[in-house]
GROMACS .gro file of C-alpha atoms in nm:
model
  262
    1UNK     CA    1   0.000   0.000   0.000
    2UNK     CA    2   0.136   0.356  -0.094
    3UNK     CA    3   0.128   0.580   0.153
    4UNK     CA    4   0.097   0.988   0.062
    5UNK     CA    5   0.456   1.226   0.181
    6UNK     CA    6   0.386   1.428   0.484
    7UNK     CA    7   0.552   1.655   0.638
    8UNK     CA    8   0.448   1.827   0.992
    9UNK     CA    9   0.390   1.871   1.345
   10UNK     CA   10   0.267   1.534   1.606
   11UNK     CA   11   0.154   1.607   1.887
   12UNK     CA   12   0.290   1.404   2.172
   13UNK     CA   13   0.238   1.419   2.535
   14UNK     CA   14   0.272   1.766   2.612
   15UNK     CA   15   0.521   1.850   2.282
   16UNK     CA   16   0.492   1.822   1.945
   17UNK     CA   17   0.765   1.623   1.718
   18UNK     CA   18   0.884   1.760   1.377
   19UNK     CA   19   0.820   1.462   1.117
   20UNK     CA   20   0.891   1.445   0.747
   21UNK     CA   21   0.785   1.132   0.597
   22UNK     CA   22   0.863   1.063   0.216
   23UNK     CA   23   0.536   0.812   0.172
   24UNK     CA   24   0.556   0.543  -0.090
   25UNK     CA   25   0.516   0.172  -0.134
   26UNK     CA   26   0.926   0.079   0.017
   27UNK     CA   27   1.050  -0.047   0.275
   28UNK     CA   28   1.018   0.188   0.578
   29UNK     CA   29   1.334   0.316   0.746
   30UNK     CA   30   1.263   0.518   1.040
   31UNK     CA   31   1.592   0.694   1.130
   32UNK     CA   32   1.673   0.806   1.492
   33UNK     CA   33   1.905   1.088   1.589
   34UNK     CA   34   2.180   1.123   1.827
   35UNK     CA   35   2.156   1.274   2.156
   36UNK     CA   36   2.084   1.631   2.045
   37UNK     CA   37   2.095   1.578   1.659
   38UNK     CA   38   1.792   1.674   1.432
   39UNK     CA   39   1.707   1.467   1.107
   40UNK     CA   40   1.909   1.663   0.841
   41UNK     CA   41   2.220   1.443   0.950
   42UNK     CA   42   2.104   1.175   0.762
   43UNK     CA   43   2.022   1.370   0.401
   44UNK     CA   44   2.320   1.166   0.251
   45UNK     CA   45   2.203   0.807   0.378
   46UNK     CA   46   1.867   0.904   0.246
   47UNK     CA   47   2.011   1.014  -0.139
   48UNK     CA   48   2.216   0.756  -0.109
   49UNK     CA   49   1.927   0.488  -0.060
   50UNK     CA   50   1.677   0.650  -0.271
   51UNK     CA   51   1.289   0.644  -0.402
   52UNK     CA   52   1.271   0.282  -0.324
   53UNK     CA   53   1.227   0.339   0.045
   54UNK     CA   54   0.983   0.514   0.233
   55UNK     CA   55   1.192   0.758   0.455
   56UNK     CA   56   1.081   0.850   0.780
   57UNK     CA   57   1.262   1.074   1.027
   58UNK     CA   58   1.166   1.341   1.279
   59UNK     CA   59   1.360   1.596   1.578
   60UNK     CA   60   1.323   1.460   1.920
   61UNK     CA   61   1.172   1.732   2.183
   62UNK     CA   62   1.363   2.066   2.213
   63UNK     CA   63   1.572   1.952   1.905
   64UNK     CA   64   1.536   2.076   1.545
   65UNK     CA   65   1.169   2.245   1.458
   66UNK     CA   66   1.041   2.024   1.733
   67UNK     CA   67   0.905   2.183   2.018
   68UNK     CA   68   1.012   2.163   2.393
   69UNK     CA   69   0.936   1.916   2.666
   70UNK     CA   70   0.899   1.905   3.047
   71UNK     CA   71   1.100   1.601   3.071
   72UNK     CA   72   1.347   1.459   2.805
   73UNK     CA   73   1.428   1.106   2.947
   74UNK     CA   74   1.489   0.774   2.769
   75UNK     CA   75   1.140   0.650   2.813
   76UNK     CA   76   0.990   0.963   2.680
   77UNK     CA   77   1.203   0.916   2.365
   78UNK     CA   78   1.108   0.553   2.352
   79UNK     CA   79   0.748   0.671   2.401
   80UNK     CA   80   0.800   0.925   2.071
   81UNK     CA   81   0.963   0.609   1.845
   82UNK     CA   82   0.600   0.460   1.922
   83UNK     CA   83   0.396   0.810   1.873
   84UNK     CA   84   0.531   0.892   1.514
   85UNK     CA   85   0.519   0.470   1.391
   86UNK     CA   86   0.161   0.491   1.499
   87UNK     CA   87   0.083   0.824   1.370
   88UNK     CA   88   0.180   0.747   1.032
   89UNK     CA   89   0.066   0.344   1.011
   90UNK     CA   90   0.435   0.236   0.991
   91UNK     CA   91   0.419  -0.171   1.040
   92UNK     CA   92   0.787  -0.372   1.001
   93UNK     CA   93   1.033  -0.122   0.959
   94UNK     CA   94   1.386  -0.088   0.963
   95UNK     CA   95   1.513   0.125   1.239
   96UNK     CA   96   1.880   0.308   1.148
   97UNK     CA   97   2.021   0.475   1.457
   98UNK     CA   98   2.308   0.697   1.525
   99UNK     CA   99   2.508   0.694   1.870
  100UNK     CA  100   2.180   0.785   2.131
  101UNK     CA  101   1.952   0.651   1.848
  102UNK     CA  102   2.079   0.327   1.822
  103UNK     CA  103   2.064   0.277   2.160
  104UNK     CA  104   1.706   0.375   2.156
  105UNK     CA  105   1.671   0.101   1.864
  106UNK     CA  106   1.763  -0.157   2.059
  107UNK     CA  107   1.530  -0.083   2.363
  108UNK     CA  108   1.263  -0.048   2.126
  109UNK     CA  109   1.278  -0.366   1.948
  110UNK     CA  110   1.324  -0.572   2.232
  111UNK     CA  111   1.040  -0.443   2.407
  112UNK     CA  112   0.812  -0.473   2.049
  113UNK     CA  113   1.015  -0.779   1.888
  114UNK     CA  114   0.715  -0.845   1.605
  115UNK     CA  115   0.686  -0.513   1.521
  116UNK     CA  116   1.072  -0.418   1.367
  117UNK     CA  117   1.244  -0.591   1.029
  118UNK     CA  118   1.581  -0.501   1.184
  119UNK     CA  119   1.816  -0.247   1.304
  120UNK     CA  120   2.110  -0.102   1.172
  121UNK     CA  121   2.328   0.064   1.471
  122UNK     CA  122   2.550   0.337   1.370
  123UNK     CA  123   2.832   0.373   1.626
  124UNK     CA  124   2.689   0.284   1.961
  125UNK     CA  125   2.784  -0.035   2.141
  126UNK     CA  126   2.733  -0.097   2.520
  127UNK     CA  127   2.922   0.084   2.692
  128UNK     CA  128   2.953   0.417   2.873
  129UNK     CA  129   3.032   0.667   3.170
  130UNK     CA  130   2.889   0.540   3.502
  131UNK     CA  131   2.864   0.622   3.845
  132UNK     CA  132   2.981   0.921   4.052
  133UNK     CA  133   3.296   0.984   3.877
  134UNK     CA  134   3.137   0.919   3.530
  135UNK     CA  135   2.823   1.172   3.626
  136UNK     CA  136   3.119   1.468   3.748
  137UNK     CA  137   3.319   1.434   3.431
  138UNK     CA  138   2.970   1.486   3.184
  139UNK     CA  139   2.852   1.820   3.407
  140UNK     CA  140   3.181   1.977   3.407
  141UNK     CA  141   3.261   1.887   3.011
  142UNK     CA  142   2.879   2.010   2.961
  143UNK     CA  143   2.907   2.375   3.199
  144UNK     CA  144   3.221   2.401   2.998
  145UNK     CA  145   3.048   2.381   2.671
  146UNK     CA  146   2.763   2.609   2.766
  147UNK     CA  147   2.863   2.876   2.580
  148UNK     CA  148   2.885   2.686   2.230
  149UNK     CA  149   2.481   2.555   2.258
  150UNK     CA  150   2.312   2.850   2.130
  151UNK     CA  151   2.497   2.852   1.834
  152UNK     CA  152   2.502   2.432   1.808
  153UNK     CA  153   2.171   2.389   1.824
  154UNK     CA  154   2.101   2.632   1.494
  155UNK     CA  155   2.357   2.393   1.340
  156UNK     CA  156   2.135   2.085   1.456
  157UNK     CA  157   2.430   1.976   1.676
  158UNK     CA  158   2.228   2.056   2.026
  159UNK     CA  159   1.935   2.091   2.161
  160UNK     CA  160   1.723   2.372   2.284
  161UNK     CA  161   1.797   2.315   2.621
  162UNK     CA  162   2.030   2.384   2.945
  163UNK     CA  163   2.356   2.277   3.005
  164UNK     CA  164   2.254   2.090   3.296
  165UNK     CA  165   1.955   1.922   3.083
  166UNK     CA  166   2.210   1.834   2.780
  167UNK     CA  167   2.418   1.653   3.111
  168UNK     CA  168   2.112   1.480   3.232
  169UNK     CA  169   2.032   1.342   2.923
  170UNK     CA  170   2.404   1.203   2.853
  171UNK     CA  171   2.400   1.055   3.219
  172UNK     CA  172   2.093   0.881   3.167
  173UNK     CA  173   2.181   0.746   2.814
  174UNK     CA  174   2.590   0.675   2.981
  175UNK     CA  175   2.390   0.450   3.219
  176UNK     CA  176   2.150   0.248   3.005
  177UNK     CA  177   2.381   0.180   2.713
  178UNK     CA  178   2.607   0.040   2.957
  179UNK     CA  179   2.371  -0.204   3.099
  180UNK     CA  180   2.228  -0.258   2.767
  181UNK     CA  181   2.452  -0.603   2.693
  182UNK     CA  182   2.180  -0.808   2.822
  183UNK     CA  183   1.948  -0.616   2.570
  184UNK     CA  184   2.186  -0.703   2.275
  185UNK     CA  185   2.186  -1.087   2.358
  186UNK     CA  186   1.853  -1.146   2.307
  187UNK     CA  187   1.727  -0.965   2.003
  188UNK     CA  188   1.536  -1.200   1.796
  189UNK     CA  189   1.569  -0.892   1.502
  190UNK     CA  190   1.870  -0.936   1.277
  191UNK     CA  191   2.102  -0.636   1.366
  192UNK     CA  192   2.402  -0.466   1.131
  193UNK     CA  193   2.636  -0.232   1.308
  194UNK     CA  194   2.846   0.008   1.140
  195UNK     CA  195   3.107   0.149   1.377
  196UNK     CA  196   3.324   0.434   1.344
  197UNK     CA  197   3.694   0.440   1.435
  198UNK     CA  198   3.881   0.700   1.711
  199UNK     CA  199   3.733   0.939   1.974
  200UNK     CA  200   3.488   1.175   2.022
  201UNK     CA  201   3.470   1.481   2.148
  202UNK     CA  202   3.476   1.396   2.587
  203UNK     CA  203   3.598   1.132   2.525
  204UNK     CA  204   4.046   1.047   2.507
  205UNK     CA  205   4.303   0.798   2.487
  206UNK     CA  206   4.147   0.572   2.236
  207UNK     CA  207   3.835   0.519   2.508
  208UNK     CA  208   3.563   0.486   2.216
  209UNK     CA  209   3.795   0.174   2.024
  210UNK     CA  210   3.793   0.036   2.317
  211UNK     CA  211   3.463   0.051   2.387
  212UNK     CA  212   3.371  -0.070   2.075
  213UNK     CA  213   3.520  -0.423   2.161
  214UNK     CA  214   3.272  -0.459   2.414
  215UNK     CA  215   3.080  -0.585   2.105
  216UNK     CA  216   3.321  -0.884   2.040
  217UNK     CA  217   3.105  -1.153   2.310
  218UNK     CA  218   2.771  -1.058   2.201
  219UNK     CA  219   2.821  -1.114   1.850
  220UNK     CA  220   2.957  -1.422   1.925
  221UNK     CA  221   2.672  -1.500   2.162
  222UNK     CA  222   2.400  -1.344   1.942
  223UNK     CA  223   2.410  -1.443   1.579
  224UNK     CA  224   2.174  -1.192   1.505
  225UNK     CA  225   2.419  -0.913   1.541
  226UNK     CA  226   2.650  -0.878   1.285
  227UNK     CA  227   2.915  -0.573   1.164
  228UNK     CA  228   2.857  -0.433   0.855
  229UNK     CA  229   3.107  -0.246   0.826
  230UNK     CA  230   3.411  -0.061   1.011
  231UNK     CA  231   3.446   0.272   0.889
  232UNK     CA  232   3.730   0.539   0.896
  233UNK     CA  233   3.549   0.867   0.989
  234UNK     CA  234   3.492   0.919   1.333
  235UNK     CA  235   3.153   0.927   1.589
  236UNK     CA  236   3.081   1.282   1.478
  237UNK     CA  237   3.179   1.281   1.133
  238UNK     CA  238   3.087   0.892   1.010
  239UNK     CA  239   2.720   0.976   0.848
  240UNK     CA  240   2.822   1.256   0.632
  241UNK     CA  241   3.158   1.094   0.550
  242UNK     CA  242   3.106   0.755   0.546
  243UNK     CA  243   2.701   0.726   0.457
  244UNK     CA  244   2.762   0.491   0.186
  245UNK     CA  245   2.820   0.192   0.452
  246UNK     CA  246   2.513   0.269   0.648
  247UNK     CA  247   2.276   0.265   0.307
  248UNK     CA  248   2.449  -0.067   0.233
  249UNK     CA  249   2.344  -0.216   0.583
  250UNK     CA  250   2.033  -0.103   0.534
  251UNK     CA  251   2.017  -0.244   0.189
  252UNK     CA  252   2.170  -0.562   0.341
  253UNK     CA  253   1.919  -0.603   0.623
  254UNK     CA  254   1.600  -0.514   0.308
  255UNK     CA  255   1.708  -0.781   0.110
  256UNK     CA  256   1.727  -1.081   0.420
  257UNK     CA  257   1.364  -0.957   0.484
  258UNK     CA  258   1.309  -1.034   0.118
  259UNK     CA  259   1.264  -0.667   0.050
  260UNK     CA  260   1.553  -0.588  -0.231
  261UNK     CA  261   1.541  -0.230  -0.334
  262UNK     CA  262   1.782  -0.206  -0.640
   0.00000   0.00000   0.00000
């Protein structure tokens, strides 16, 4: 069934979420944004896959054109994945999520396991800043960085929020993608990571190639989960340099559903 392009405001709880859906008779890939990110950051994954998919993305609250939120937690973003799918009568669809948004993939499809084709993770793997020590390093690297958000966020690089609410929200993501392992080892979805290589900004001293080894059990333990691809650009920089290998793990994970797009 074809389904007519729409772009607009959902309402959601006590926001509204900026959604731009291409419509069409494809596959749907619903892409999901990094922590503060806004949709345009995946322009070249969506030119590179084309008219043969239906494209789905949208801000998350305070982020982009969306509008702001009392409360910007994990579950509320999980609860927004589930608004804008039912909103726009998307059944089976491939998930693609960057750094926060993969994360939020995961979550998603293990709590809805029939309702996802697959996921293709972009750069996030289980791992991340915890307890006391781990909360004191994000608030002082986010104060520091105050300045910069204004300015960020017209870029679609932060959101429209506080430093101390851009800290909250990367202390509560630190804390579930580390505990997230269990999450990873039993998703019945197939699952294509494409991981970057280096650091990120916070982060030194070759912390993020570590982290990314954390992977190394679970794909052993979870067939499901497989790497695409290993890319050169880094966290930041890997879906406008490198979009190529995310289109092709979608592509990959279209064609084991027996979905093809050519």
């Amino acid at each position: 069934m074809s389904t007519a392009p729409w772009t607009g405001l959902l309402p959601v709880d006590d926001t509204a979420l900026y959604v731009t859906d291409t419509g069409g008779s494809g596959r749907p890939v619903v892409y999901l944004n990094g922590s503060y990110a806004d949709q345009s950051h995946w322009r070249r994954v969506i030119s590179e896959l084309g008219s043969g998919y239906r494209h789905i993305a949208y801000d998350e609250r305070a982020r982009g054109k969306s509008k702001r939120s009392a409360e910007y937690s994990f579950e509320a973003c999980l609860r927004d994945l589930d608004a804008v799918l039912t909103a726009r009568g998307v059944e089976q669809p491939i998930l693609v999520g960057w750094s926060y948004g993969g994360i939020l993939g995961w979550h998603w499809a293990d709590r809805h396991p029939d309702r996802v084709a697959g996921l293709v993770t972009v750069d996030a793997f289980p791992i991340g800043l915890t307890g006391e020590a781990g909360r004191v390093r994000i608030r002082k690297l986010f104060r520091r960085m105050r300045w910069a958000f204004p300015i960020a966020a017209r870029l679609g690089l932060a959101a429209r929020m506080s430093a101390d609410q851009h800290a909250d929200v990367n202390i509560e993501v630190n804390e579930v993608s580390a505990a997230s392992g269990p999450v990873l080892e039993r998703l019945t979805c197939p699952v294509r990571f494409v991981l970057a290589t280096g650091d990120n900004l916070g982060t030194k001293d070759g912390e993020m190639e570590e982290g990314r080894t954390v992977l190394d059990p679970l794909l052993t333990a979870n067939p499901n989960l497989k790497v695409s691809a290993k890319v050169a650009s880094n966290h930041s920089k890997i879906l406008s340099k490198d979009s190529p290998a995310v289109a092709d793990a979608v592509r990959e994970l279209a064609a084991t559903r027996g979905h093809a797009v050519s």
